[in-house]
Amino acid sequence: MAKSPFFTAEDAKSAFNLFCCIYGVGTLGMPGNFSRAGPYLACIAMAFMAFANIYSSITMSKVMLLAPTSVKTFGDLGEWCMGKTGRWLCVISQMGSCLLIPCVFLVLGGSLLDGLFPDAFSQTVWIILMAGMVLPVCLVPTLKEGAGAAFAGCLGTIVADVIGVAVVIHGMSGHPSVPSPDLSFSQVAGCFGNLSLAYGAGIVIPDIQRQHSDPKRMPRVVGVTVGIISILFLVLASTAYSAVGCQITGNLLFTIYPDSETGLTTLGFAPNWGTIVLAYLFMQLHITIAFSVLINPAFYIAERLVLGMHKQKPEDLEN
């Protein structure tokens, strides 16, 4: 019997969607995590969150394999495991993710557009325009069909992060030894908060797995993807911290944005405006696509509740 490949093209499509959801907006705060909590505590926090999310994601995928074919959504999985209580717990959690994280996307997208086109509109208007721009992208029927766009979203956030870190390293070249943070509980807690935002895309795993032609491969896809993402988180955070220490206040892209009057960043150097525009555009590309991927489960549930689609069939139910 021929040995199956480690990773197939369809596995890659699923991985692109999961990668696009997790490796995105949260990466912008990774250098800030090291700045607030210091490299040692931040590494411990990152290792804990990486282990917890890799384990829980793989476990969720394996449970989906054991569930009957009637289990198609995160809420269905909760009900199959814990009855109505499980469904409500999962739905409330999913509602939080589908409401709060897209709001973060819209606010960040509006801020990026406001930075690219200063004084054109207020940030509120940009957020409204941003919501209108992402709506057509959200109408992709399945995540598998949008795998190409998800791949573009993956590249967008990687390129934006690389540009951001490169600008920081170049601007701070010749800087003396980096300062260490003044630790406090709130700073360490904020580190965990940002990591929770970064990893908060587990709700899409049931939907990605449902659309895979061979769901048995999904635990491997999930484990490899989340593992690679965790490594990239560590590389991004440690690289930026090695250049500036505790001086990054929060969002990486906002840190490299020049002041309109002085032309200097908050770190005190003058960046090349073209590189800033590129970083902002690539992150804007990612936000637009990641928004559609993250909101896809909510659209699926809406189709079931409002349009009567995706109803459970008698032959799908467990005896």
PDB file of C-alpha atoms in Angstrom:
ATOM      1  CA  MET A   1       0.000   0.000   0.000  1.00  0.00           C
ATOM      2  CA  ALA A   2       1.407   3.372  -1.051  1.00  0.00           C
ATOM      3  CA  LYS A   3       2.262   5.712   1.762  1.00  0.00           C
ATOM      4  CA  SER A   4       0.142   8.849   1.809  1.00  0.00           C
ATOM      5  CA  PRO A   5       1.985  12.160   1.417  1.00  0.00           C
ATOM      6  CA  PHE A   6       2.758  14.150   4.532  1.00  0.00           C
ATOM      7  CA  PHE A   7       0.975  17.240   3.202  1.00  0.00           C
ATOM      8  CA  THR A   8      -1.337  17.418   0.204  1.00  0.00           C
ATOM      9  CA  ALA A   9      -2.577  20.372  -1.825  1.00  0.00           C
ATOM     10  CA  GLU A  10      -5.916  20.198  -0.038  1.00  0.00           C
ATOM     11  CA  ASP A  11      -4.114  20.143   3.302  1.00  0.00           C
ATOM     12  CA  ALA A  12      -2.327  23.305   2.228  1.00  0.00           C
ATOM     13  CA  LYS A  13      -5.644  24.995   1.410  1.00  0.00           C
ATOM     14  CA  SER A  14      -6.935  24.210   4.887  1.00  0.00           C
ATOM     15  CA  ALA A  15      -3.655  25.349   6.418  1.00  0.00           C
ATOM     16  CA  PHE A  16      -3.813  28.674   4.557  1.00  0.00           C
ATOM     17  CA  ASN A  17      -7.232  29.443   6.028  1.00  0.00           C
ATOM     18  CA  LEU A  18      -6.164  28.524   9.554  1.00  0.00           C
ATOM     19  CA  PHE A  19      -2.869  30.392   9.199  1.00  0.00           C
ATOM     20  CA  CYS A  20      -4.656  33.470   7.874  1.00  0.00           C
ATOM     21  CA  CYS A  21      -6.957  33.487  10.913  1.00  0.00           C
ATOM     22  CA  ILE A  22      -4.310  33.060  13.604  1.00  0.00           C
ATOM     23  CA  TYR A  23      -1.192  34.719  12.208  1.00  0.00           C
ATOM     24  CA  GLY A  24      -2.424  38.237  11.699  1.00  0.00           C
ATOM     25  CA  VAL A  25      -3.421  41.174  13.847  1.00  0.00           C
ATOM     26  CA  GLY A  26      -2.074  39.513  16.986  1.00  0.00           C
ATOM     27  CA  THR A  27       1.444  39.473  15.550  1.00  0.00           C
ATOM     28  CA  LEU A  28       1.617  43.255  15.726  1.00  0.00           C
ATOM     29  CA  GLY A  29       1.601  43.061  19.514  1.00  0.00           C
ATOM     30  CA  MET A  30       4.190  40.290  19.853  1.00  0.00           C
ATOM     31  CA  PRO A  31       7.197  42.629  20.146  1.00  0.00           C
ATOM     32  CA  GLY A  32       5.170  44.632  22.646  1.00  0.00           C
ATOM     33  CA  ASN A  33       4.703  41.472  24.724  1.00  0.00           C
ATOM     34  CA  PHE A  34       8.449  41.128  25.101  1.00  0.00           C
ATOM     35  CA  SER A  35       8.735  44.842  25.836  1.00  0.00           C
ATOM     36  CA  ARG A  36       6.154  44.686  28.620  1.00  0.00           C
ATOM     37  CA  ALA A  37       6.966  41.349  30.241  1.00  0.00           C
ATOM     38  CA  GLY A  38      10.623  40.894  29.352  1.00  0.00           C
ATOM     39  CA  PRO A  39      12.034  38.049  27.262  1.00  0.00           C
ATOM     40  CA  TYR A  40      11.939  35.365  29.959  1.00  0.00           C
ATOM     41  CA  LEU A  41       8.374  35.802  31.174  1.00  0.00           C
ATOM     42  CA  ALA A  42       7.173  36.467  27.631  1.00  0.00           C
ATOM     43  CA  CYS A  43       8.789  33.240  26.415  1.00  0.00           C
ATOM     44  CA  ILE A  44       7.146  31.314  29.253  1.00  0.00           C
ATOM     45  CA  ALA A  45       3.775  32.864  28.430  1.00  0.00           C
ATOM     46  CA  MET A  46       4.220  32.147  24.742  1.00  0.00           C
ATOM     47  CA  ALA A  47       5.285  28.546  25.377  1.00  0.00           C
ATOM     48  CA  PHE A  48       2.272  27.980  27.628  1.00  0.00           C
ATOM     49  CA  MET A  49      -0.173  29.490  25.142  1.00  0.00           C
ATOM     50  CA  ALA A  50       1.430  27.618  22.253  1.00  0.00           C
ATOM     51  CA  PHE A  51       1.160  24.281  24.069  1.00  0.00           C
ATOM     52  CA  ALA A  52      -2.404  24.962  25.199  1.00  0.00           C
ATOM     53  CA  ASN A  53      -3.580  26.000  21.746  1.00  0.00           C
ATOM     54  CA  ILE A  54      -1.781  23.279  19.804  1.00  0.00           C
ATOM     55  CA  TYR A  55      -3.129  20.642  22.186  1.00  0.00           C
ATOM     56  CA  SER A  56      -6.675  22.003  22.232  1.00  0.00           C
ATOM     57  CA  SER A  57      -6.767  22.514  18.459  1.00  0.00           C
ATOM     58  CA  ILE A  58      -5.588  18.981  17.710  1.00  0.00           C
ATOM     59  CA  THR A  59      -7.979  17.583  20.321  1.00  0.00           C
ATOM     60  CA  MET A  60     -10.889  19.493  18.789  1.00  0.00           C
ATOM     61  CA  SER A  61     -10.006  18.087  15.387  1.00  0.00           C
ATOM     62  CA  LYS A  62      -9.835  14.534  16.754  1.00  0.00           C
ATOM     63  CA  VAL A  63     -13.180  14.923  18.519  1.00  0.00           C
ATOM     64  CA  MET A  64     -14.690  16.079  15.227  1.00  0.00           C
ATOM     65  CA  LEU A  65     -13.527  12.797  13.704  1.00  0.00           C
ATOM     66  CA  LEU A  66     -15.394  10.840  16.387  1.00  0.00           C
ATOM     67  CA  ALA A  67     -18.570  12.884  16.074  1.00  0.00           C
ATOM     68  CA  PRO A  68     -21.422  11.871  13.746  1.00  0.00           C
ATOM     69  CA  THR A  69     -21.764  13.594  10.391  1.00  0.00           C
ATOM     70  CA  SER A  70     -24.554  15.749  11.810  1.00  0.00           C
ATOM     71  CA  VAL A  71     -21.913  17.682  13.786  1.00  0.00           C
ATOM     72  CA  LYS A  72     -20.874  20.470  11.443  1.00  0.00           C
ATOM     73  CA  THR A  73     -20.301  23.597  13.544  1.00  0.00           C
ATOM     74  CA  PHE A  74     -18.602  24.586  16.780  1.00  0.00           C
ATOM     75  CA  GLY A  75     -21.997  24.701  18.485  1.00  0.00           C
ATOM     76  CA  ASP A  76     -22.934  21.253  17.152  1.00  0.00           C
ATOM     77  CA  LEU A  77     -19.709  19.909  18.605  1.00  0.00           C
ATOM     78  CA  GLY A  78     -20.493  21.427  21.990  1.00  0.00           C
ATOM     79  CA  GLU A  79     -23.978  19.914  22.018  1.00  0.00           C
ATOM     80  CA  TRP A  80     -22.670  16.490  21.029  1.00  0.00           C
ATOM     81  CA  CYS A  81     -20.155  16.598  23.889  1.00  0.00           C
ATOM     82  CA  MET A  82     -22.172  18.241  26.679  1.00  0.00           C
ATOM     83  CA  GLY A  83     -25.757  18.537  25.516  1.00  0.00           C
ATOM     84  CA  LYS A  84     -27.568  21.872  25.406  1.00  0.00           C
ATOM     85  CA  THR A  85     -25.208  23.338  27.988  1.00  0.00           C
ATOM     86  CA  GLY A  86     -22.269  22.590  25.726  1.00  0.00           C
ATOM     87  CA  ARG A  87     -23.983  24.198  22.755  1.00  0.00           C
ATOM     88  CA  TRP A  88     -24.686  27.388  24.675  1.00  0.00           C
ATOM     89  CA  LEU A  89     -21.144  27.563  26.006  1.00  0.00           C
ATOM     90  CA  CYS A  90     -19.706  27.110  22.516  1.00  0.00           C
ATOM     91  CA  VAL A  91     -22.150  29.517  20.884  1.00  0.00           C
ATOM     92  CA  ILE A  92     -21.461  32.229  23.465  1.00  0.00           C
ATOM     93  CA  SER A  93     -17.723  31.750  22.979  1.00  0.00           C
ATOM     94  CA  GLN A  94     -18.142  31.822  19.212  1.00  0.00           C
ATOM     95  CA  MET A  95     -20.301  34.937  19.371  1.00  0.00           C
ATOM     96  CA  GLY A  96     -17.603  36.660  21.388  1.00  0.00           C
ATOM     97  CA  SER A  97     -14.958  35.786  18.823  1.00  0.00           C
ATOM     98  CA  CYS A  98     -17.153  36.610  15.835  1.00  0.00           C
ATOM     99  CA  LEU A  99     -18.134  39.975  17.307  1.00  0.00           C
ATOM    100  CA  LEU A 100     -15.021  41.209  19.090  1.00  0.00           C
ATOM    101  CA  ILE A 101     -12.239  40.077  16.744  1.00  0.00           C
ATOM    102  CA  PRO A 102     -13.915  41.481  13.594  1.00  0.00           C
ATOM    103  CA  CYS A 103     -14.366  44.741  15.505  1.00  0.00           C
ATOM    104  CA  VAL A 104     -10.625  44.733  16.148  1.00  0.00           C
ATOM    105  CA  PHE A 105     -10.070  44.129  12.434  1.00  0.00           C
ATOM    106  CA  LEU A 106     -12.315  47.027  11.447  1.00  0.00           C
ATOM    107  CA  VAL A 107     -10.785  49.440  13.949  1.00  0.00           C
ATOM    108  CA  LEU A 108      -7.242  48.492  12.949  1.00  0.00           C
ATOM    109  CA  GLY A 109      -8.141  48.657   9.265  1.00  0.00           C
ATOM    110  CA  GLY A 110      -9.640  52.101   9.759  1.00  0.00           C
ATOM    111  CA  SER A 111      -6.511  53.217  11.607  1.00  0.00           C
ATOM    112  CA  LEU A 112      -4.273  51.918   8.819  1.00  0.00           C
ATOM    113  CA  LEU A 113      -6.307  53.692   6.147  1.00  0.00           C
ATOM    114  CA  ASP A 114      -6.284  56.874   8.214  1.00  0.00           C
ATOM    115  CA  GLY A 115      -2.506  56.597   8.427  1.00  0.00           C
ATOM    116  CA  LEU A 116      -2.153  56.017   4.692  1.00  0.00           C
ATOM    117  CA  PHE A 117      -4.474  58.893   3.793  1.00  0.00           C
ATOM    118  CA  PRO A 118      -4.214  61.388   6.654  1.00  0.00           C
ATOM    119  CA  ASP A 119      -6.881  64.084   6.878  1.00  0.00           C
ATOM    120  CA  ALA A 120      -8.959  62.493   4.098  1.00  0.00           C
ATOM    121  CA  PHE A 121     -11.693  61.229   6.438  1.00  0.00           C
ATOM    122  CA  SER A 122     -12.120  60.737  10.138  1.00  0.00           C
ATOM    123  CA  GLN A 123     -11.211  57.348  11.553  1.00  0.00           C
ATOM    124  CA  THR A 124     -14.909  56.606  12.112  1.00  0.00           C
ATOM    125  CA  VAL A 125     -15.656  57.109   8.429  1.00  0.00           C
ATOM    126  CA  TRP A 126     -12.731  54.874   7.502  1.00  0.00           C
ATOM    127  CA  ILE A 127     -14.097  52.122   9.755  1.00  0.00           C
ATOM    128  CA  ILE A 128     -17.482  52.348   8.019  1.00  0.00           C
ATOM    129  CA  LEU A 129     -15.823  52.247   4.607  1.00  0.00           C
ATOM    130  CA  MET A 130     -13.719  49.321   5.779  1.00  0.00           C
ATOM    131  CA  ALA A 131     -16.867  47.401   6.719  1.00  0.00           C
ATOM    132  CA  GLY A 132     -18.242  48.001   3.237  1.00  0.00           C
ATOM    133  CA  MET A 133     -15.017  46.854   1.591  1.00  0.00           C
ATOM    134  CA  VAL A 134     -14.836  43.516   3.406  1.00  0.00           C
ATOM    135  CA  LEU A 135     -18.477  42.594   2.754  1.00  0.00           C
ATOM    136  CA  PRO A 136     -18.011  41.303  -0.830  1.00  0.00           C
ATOM    137  CA  VAL A 137     -15.033  39.206   0.271  1.00  0.00           C
ATOM    138  CA  CYS A 138     -17.192  37.560   2.946  1.00  0.00           C
ATOM    139  CA  LEU A 139     -19.532  36.139   0.303  1.00  0.00           C
ATOM    140  CA  VAL A 140     -17.149  33.339  -0.714  1.00  0.00           C
ATOM    141  CA  PRO A 141     -19.319  30.178  -0.423  1.00  0.00           C
ATOM    142  CA  THR A 142     -16.712  27.933   1.226  1.00  0.00           C
ATOM    143  CA  LEU A 143     -13.315  28.372   2.806  1.00  0.00           C
ATOM    144  CA  LYS A 144     -11.851  25.865   0.361  1.00  0.00           C
ATOM    145  CA  GLU A 145     -12.869  28.045  -2.575  1.00  0.00           C
ATOM    146  CA  GLY A 146     -11.242  31.022  -0.901  1.00  0.00           C
ATOM    147  CA  ALA A 147      -7.931  29.242  -0.277  1.00  0.00           C
ATOM    148  CA  GLY A 148      -6.134  31.388  -2.850  1.00  0.00           C
ATOM    149  CA  ALA A 149      -7.264  34.560  -1.143  1.00  0.00           C
ATOM    150  CA  ALA A 150      -6.291  33.073   2.226  1.00  0.00           C
ATOM    151  CA  PHE A 151      -2.805  32.423   0.852  1.00  0.00           C
ATOM    152  CA  ALA A 152      -2.585  36.074  -0.166  1.00  0.00           C
ATOM    153  CA  GLY A 153      -3.678  37.022   3.340  1.00  0.00           C
ATOM    154  CA  CYS A 154      -0.935  34.832   4.804  1.00  0.00           C
ATOM    155  CA  LEU A 155       1.692  36.491   2.636  1.00  0.00           C
ATOM    156  CA  GLY A 156       0.305  39.917   3.459  1.00  0.00           C
ATOM    157  CA  THR A 157       0.810  39.631   7.189  1.00  0.00           C
ATOM    158  CA  ILE A 158       4.225  37.962   6.846  1.00  0.00           C
ATOM    159  CA  VAL A 159       5.479  40.704   4.524  1.00  0.00           C
ATOM    160  CA  ALA A 160       4.046  43.436   6.764  1.00  0.00           C
ATOM    161  CA  ASP A 161       5.773  41.950   9.817  1.00  0.00           C
ATOM    162  CA  VAL A 162       9.080  41.535   7.992  1.00  0.00           C
ATOM    163  CA  ILE A 163       8.975  45.137   6.797  1.00  0.00           C
ATOM    164  CA  GLY A 164       8.054  46.390  10.260  1.00  0.00           C
ATOM    165  CA  VAL A 165      10.873  44.518  11.978  1.00  0.00           C
ATOM    166  CA  ALA A 166      13.351  45.505   9.252  1.00  0.00           C
ATOM    167  CA  VAL A 167      12.449  49.180   9.662  1.00  0.00           C
ATOM    168  CA  VAL A 168      12.946  48.937  13.425  1.00  0.00           C
ATOM    169  CA  ILE A 169      16.284  47.135  13.141  1.00  0.00           C
ATOM    170  CA  HIS A 170      17.577  49.559  10.503  1.00  0.00           C
ATOM    171  CA  GLY A 171      16.366  52.626  12.350  1.00  0.00           C
ATOM    172  CA  MET A 172      17.844  51.496  15.661  1.00  0.00           C
ATOM    173  CA  SER A 173      21.172  50.303  14.255  1.00  0.00           C
ATOM    174  CA  GLY A 174      24.074  51.495  16.367  1.00  0.00           C
ATOM    175  CA  HIS A 175      21.824  51.786  19.400  1.00  0.00           C
ATOM    176  CA  PRO A 176      23.463  50.988  22.757  1.00  0.00           C
ATOM    177  CA  SER A 177      22.390  47.969  24.796  1.00  0.00           C
ATOM    178  CA  VAL A 178      18.616  47.626  24.909  1.00  0.00           C
ATOM    179  CA  PRO A 179      16.827  48.645  28.132  1.00  0.00           C
ATOM    180  CA  SER A 180      14.966  46.074  30.212  1.00  0.00           C
ATOM    181  CA  PRO A 181      11.304  46.474  31.176  1.00  0.00           C
ATOM    182  CA  ASP A 182      10.075  47.537  34.591  1.00  0.00           C
ATOM    183  CA  LEU A 183       7.852  44.556  35.329  1.00  0.00           C
ATOM    184  CA  SER A 184       4.378  44.804  36.824  1.00  0.00           C
ATOM    185  CA  PHE A 185       1.400  42.474  37.045  1.00  0.00           C
ATOM    186  CA  SER A 186      -0.651  44.483  34.559  1.00  0.00           C
ATOM    187  CA  GLN A 187       2.103  44.279  31.964  1.00  0.00           C
ATOM    188  CA  VAL A 188       2.435  40.506  32.287  1.00  0.00           C
ATOM    189  CA  ALA A 189      -1.352  40.099  32.206  1.00  0.00           C
ATOM    190  CA  GLY A 190      -1.464  42.231  29.070  1.00  0.00           C
ATOM    191  CA  CYS A 191       0.990  39.827  27.483  1.00  0.00           C
ATOM    192  CA  PHE A 192      -1.446  36.948  28.000  1.00  0.00           C
ATOM    193  CA  GLY A 193      -4.277  39.100  26.676  1.00  0.00           C
ATOM    194  CA  ASN A 194      -2.492  39.758  23.410  1.00  0.00           C
ATOM    195  CA  LEU A 195      -1.600  36.080  23.047  1.00  0.00           C
ATOM    196  CA  SER A 196      -5.257  35.187  23.575  1.00  0.00           C
ATOM    197  CA  LEU A 197      -6.183  37.536  20.742  1.00  0.00           C
ATOM    198  CA  ALA A 198      -3.479  36.073  18.526  1.00  0.00           C
ATOM    199  CA  TYR A 199      -4.561  32.475  19.074  1.00  0.00           C
ATOM    200  CA  GLY A 200      -8.298  33.161  19.177  1.00  0.00           C
ATOM    201  CA  ALA A 201      -9.310  31.478  15.932  1.00  0.00           C
ATOM    202  CA  GLY A 202     -10.107  27.930  17.030  1.00  0.00           C
ATOM    203  CA  ILE A 203     -13.761  28.421  16.142  1.00  0.00           C
ATOM    204  CA  VAL A 204     -12.958  27.998  12.438  1.00  0.00           C
ATOM    205  CA  ILE A 205     -11.449  24.521  12.859  1.00  0.00           C
ATOM    206  CA  PRO A 206     -14.789  22.639  12.634  1.00  0.00           C
ATOM    207  CA  ASP A 207     -15.693  24.561   9.480  1.00  0.00           C
ATOM    208  CA  ILE A 208     -12.319  23.946   7.858  1.00  0.00           C
ATOM    209  CA  GLN A 209     -12.463  20.261   8.767  1.00  0.00           C
ATOM    210  CA  ARG A 210     -16.028  19.922   7.491  1.00  0.00           C
ATOM    211  CA  GLN A 211     -14.905  21.048   4.035  1.00  0.00           C
ATOM    212  CA  HIS A 212     -11.877  18.725   3.844  1.00  0.00           C
ATOM    213  CA  SER A 213     -12.411  15.644   1.672  1.00  0.00           C
ATOM    214  CA  ASP A 214     -10.311  13.518   4.063  1.00  0.00           C
ATOM    215  CA  PRO A 215     -10.957  14.832   7.595  1.00  0.00           C
ATOM    216  CA  LYS A 216      -8.630  12.233   9.107  1.00  0.00           C
ATOM    217  CA  ARG A 217      -5.715  14.345   7.899  1.00  0.00           C
ATOM    218  CA  MET A 218      -6.879  17.443   9.747  1.00  0.00           C
ATOM    219  CA  PRO A 219      -5.206  16.799  13.143  1.00  0.00           C
ATOM    220  CA  ARG A 220      -1.851  16.801  11.356  1.00  0.00           C
ATOM    221  CA  VAL A 221      -2.763  19.920   9.383  1.00  0.00           C
ATOM    222  CA  VAL A 222      -3.853  21.735  12.529  1.00  0.00           C
ATOM    223  CA  GLY A 223      -0.813  20.668  14.552  1.00  0.00           C
ATOM    224  CA  VAL A 224       1.708  21.606  11.874  1.00  0.00           C
ATOM    225  CA  THR A 225       0.040  24.931  11.107  1.00  0.00           C
ATOM    226  CA  VAL A 226      -0.341  26.118  14.702  1.00  0.00           C
ATOM    227  CA  GLY A 227       3.177  24.885  15.489  1.00  0.00           C
ATOM    228  CA  ILE A 228       4.695  26.897  12.627  1.00  0.00           C
ATOM    229  CA  ILE A 229       2.675  29.936  13.673  1.00  0.00           C
ATOM    230  CA  SER A 230       3.985  29.662  17.240  1.00  0.00           C
ATOM    231  CA  ILE A 231       7.568  29.540  15.972  1.00  0.00           C
ATOM    232  CA  LEU A 232       6.965  32.619  13.822  1.00  0.00           C
ATOM    233  CA  PHE A 233       5.485  34.428  16.829  1.00  0.00           C
ATOM    234  CA  LEU A 234       8.663  33.757  18.791  1.00  0.00           C
ATOM    235  CA  VAL A 235      10.978  34.798  15.949  1.00  0.00           C
ATOM    236  CA  LEU A 236       9.068  38.027  15.346  1.00  0.00           C
ATOM    237  CA  ALA A 237       8.934  39.024  19.003  1.00  0.00           C
ATOM    238  CA  SER A 238      12.535  38.157  19.854  1.00  0.00           C
ATOM    239  CA  THR A 239      13.955  39.834  16.749  1.00  0.00           C
ATOM    240  CA  ALA A 240      12.222  43.137  17.407  1.00  0.00           C
ATOM    241  CA  TYR A 241      13.038  43.011  21.129  1.00  0.00           C
ATOM    242  CA  SER A 242      16.720  42.444  20.405  1.00  0.00           C
ATOM    243  CA  ALA A 243      16.788  45.781  18.585  1.00  0.00           C
ATOM    244  CA  VAL A 244      14.765  48.034  20.882  1.00  0.00           C
ATOM    245  CA  GLY A 245      14.205  46.283  24.200  1.00  0.00           C
ATOM    246  CA  CYS A 246      11.262  47.643  26.163  1.00  0.00           C
ATOM    247  CA  GLN A 247      10.781  50.711  23.963  1.00  0.00           C
ATOM    248  CA  ILE A 248       8.020  49.295  21.745  1.00  0.00           C
ATOM    249  CA  THR A 249       4.805  50.533  23.299  1.00  0.00           C
ATOM    250  CA  GLY A 250       2.340  48.241  21.543  1.00  0.00           C
ATOM    251  CA  ASN A 251       1.421  47.874  17.887  1.00  0.00           C
ATOM    252  CA  LEU A 252       4.488  47.331  15.702  1.00  0.00           C
ATOM    253  CA  LEU A 253       3.102  49.255  12.727  1.00  0.00           C
ATOM    254  CA  PHE A 254       2.128  52.232  14.860  1.00  0.00           C
ATOM    255  CA  THR A 255       5.618  52.219  16.360  1.00  0.00           C
ATOM    256  CA  ILE A 256       7.258  52.747  12.959  1.00  0.00           C
ATOM    257  CA  TYR A 257       4.768  55.396  11.790  1.00  0.00           C
ATOM    258  CA  PRO A 258       6.373  58.860  11.611  1.00  0.00           C
ATOM    259  CA  ASP A 259       4.962  61.906  13.359  1.00  0.00           C
ATOM    260  CA  SER A 260       3.367  64.359  10.929  1.00  0.00           C
ATOM    261  CA  GLU A 261       5.335  67.308  12.325  1.00  0.00           C
ATOM    262  CA  THR A 262       8.751  65.914  13.198  1.00  0.00           C
ATOM    263  CA  GLY A 263       8.891  62.996  10.757  1.00  0.00           C
ATOM    264  CA  LEU A 264      10.237  60.797  13.548  1.00  0.00           C
ATOM    265  CA  THR A 265       8.803  57.617  15.013  1.00  0.00           C
ATOM    266  CA  THR A 266       8.194  57.121  18.726  1.00  0.00           C
ATOM    267  CA  LEU A 267      11.604  55.424  18.779  1.00  0.00           C
ATOM    268  CA  GLY A 268      13.287  58.585  17.520  1.00  0.00           C
ATOM    269  CA  PHE A 269      14.331  57.718  13.956  1.00  0.00           C
ATOM    270  CA  ALA A 270      13.042  58.852  10.570  1.00  0.00           C
ATOM    271  CA  PRO A 271      11.755  55.894   8.515  1.00  0.00           C
ATOM    272  CA  ASN A 272      11.393  55.691   4.760  1.00  0.00           C
ATOM    273  CA  TRP A 273       7.786  56.587   3.975  1.00  0.00           C
ATOM    274  CA  GLY A 274       7.578  54.094   1.113  1.00  0.00           C
ATOM    275  CA  THR A 275       8.334  51.146   3.379  1.00  0.00           C
ATOM    276  CA  ILE A 276       5.689  52.319   5.843  1.00  0.00           C
ATOM    277  CA  VAL A 277       3.104  52.472   3.066  1.00  0.00           C
ATOM    278  CA  LEU A 278       4.011  48.958   1.927  1.00  0.00           C
ATOM    279  CA  ALA A 279       3.735  47.552   5.451  1.00  0.00           C
ATOM    280  CA  TYR A 280       0.349  49.201   5.954  1.00  0.00           C
ATOM    281  CA  LEU A 281      -0.959  48.010   2.572  1.00  0.00           C
ATOM    282  CA  PHE A 282       0.088  44.409   3.146  1.00  0.00           C
ATOM    283  CA  MET A 283      -1.497  44.364   6.594  1.00  0.00           C
ATOM    284  CA  GLN A 284      -4.632  45.911   5.114  1.00  0.00           C
ATOM    285  CA  LEU A 285      -4.705  43.067   2.599  1.00  0.00           C
ATOM    286  CA  HIS A 286      -4.464  40.551   5.405  1.00  0.00           C
ATOM    287  CA  ILE A 287      -7.205  42.178   7.483  1.00  0.00           C
ATOM    288  CA  THR A 288      -9.633  42.182   4.563  1.00  0.00           C
ATOM    289  CA  ILE A 289      -9.148  38.476   3.868  1.00  0.00           C
ATOM    290  CA  ALA A 290      -8.848  37.302   7.480  1.00  0.00           C
ATOM    291  CA  PHE A 291     -12.123  39.055   8.278  1.00  0.00           C
ATOM    292  CA  SER A 292     -13.929  36.933   5.700  1.00  0.00           C
ATOM    293  CA  VAL A 293     -12.337  33.702   6.937  1.00  0.00           C
ATOM    294  CA  LEU A 294     -13.142  34.370  10.577  1.00  0.00           C
ATOM    295  CA  ILE A 295     -16.729  35.372   9.873  1.00  0.00           C
ATOM    296  CA  ASN A 296     -17.422  32.350   7.640  1.00  0.00           C
ATOM    297  CA  PRO A 297     -18.741  30.146  10.499  1.00  0.00           C
ATOM    298  CA  ALA A 298     -21.230  32.860  11.435  1.00  0.00           C
ATOM    299  CA  PHE A 299     -22.485  33.007   7.846  1.00  0.00           C
ATOM    300  CA  TYR A 300     -22.901  29.216   7.857  1.00  0.00           C
ATOM    301  CA  ILE A 301     -25.001  29.388  11.021  1.00  0.00           C
ATOM    302  CA  ALA A 302     -27.033  32.268   9.573  1.00  0.00           C
ATOM    303  CA  GLU A 303     -27.753  30.213   6.454  1.00  0.00           C
ATOM    304  CA  ARG A 304     -28.982  27.379   8.669  1.00  0.00           C
ATOM    305  CA  LEU A 305     -31.182  29.555  10.898  1.00  0.00           C
ATOM    306  CA  VAL A 306     -32.492  32.115   8.413  1.00  0.00           C
ATOM    307  CA  LEU A 307     -32.482  30.324   5.061  1.00  0.00           C
ATOM    308  CA  GLY A 308     -33.085  26.795   6.322  1.00  0.00           C
ATOM    309  CA  MET A 309     -29.922  25.459   4.697  1.00  0.00           C
ATOM    310  CA  HIS A 310     -27.536  22.835   6.130  1.00  0.00           C
ATOM    311  CA  LYS A 311     -30.289  21.196   8.178  1.00  0.00           C
ATOM    312  CA  GLN A 312     -29.448  17.950   9.924  1.00  0.00           C
ATOM    313  CA  LYS A 313     -30.719  14.938   7.971  1.00  0.00           C
ATOM    314  CA  PRO A 314     -32.152  11.880   9.731  1.00  0.00           C
ATOM    315  CA  GLU A 315     -29.469   9.620   8.267  1.00  0.00           C
ATOM    316  CA  ASP A 316     -26.771  11.925   9.676  1.00  0.00           C
ATOM    317  CA  LEU A 317     -27.963  11.628  13.250  1.00  0.00           C
ATOM    318  CA  GLU A 318     -26.321   9.231  15.629  1.00  0.00           C
ATOM    319  CA  ASN A 319     -28.455   6.238  16.600  1.00  0.00           C
TER     320      ASN A 319
END
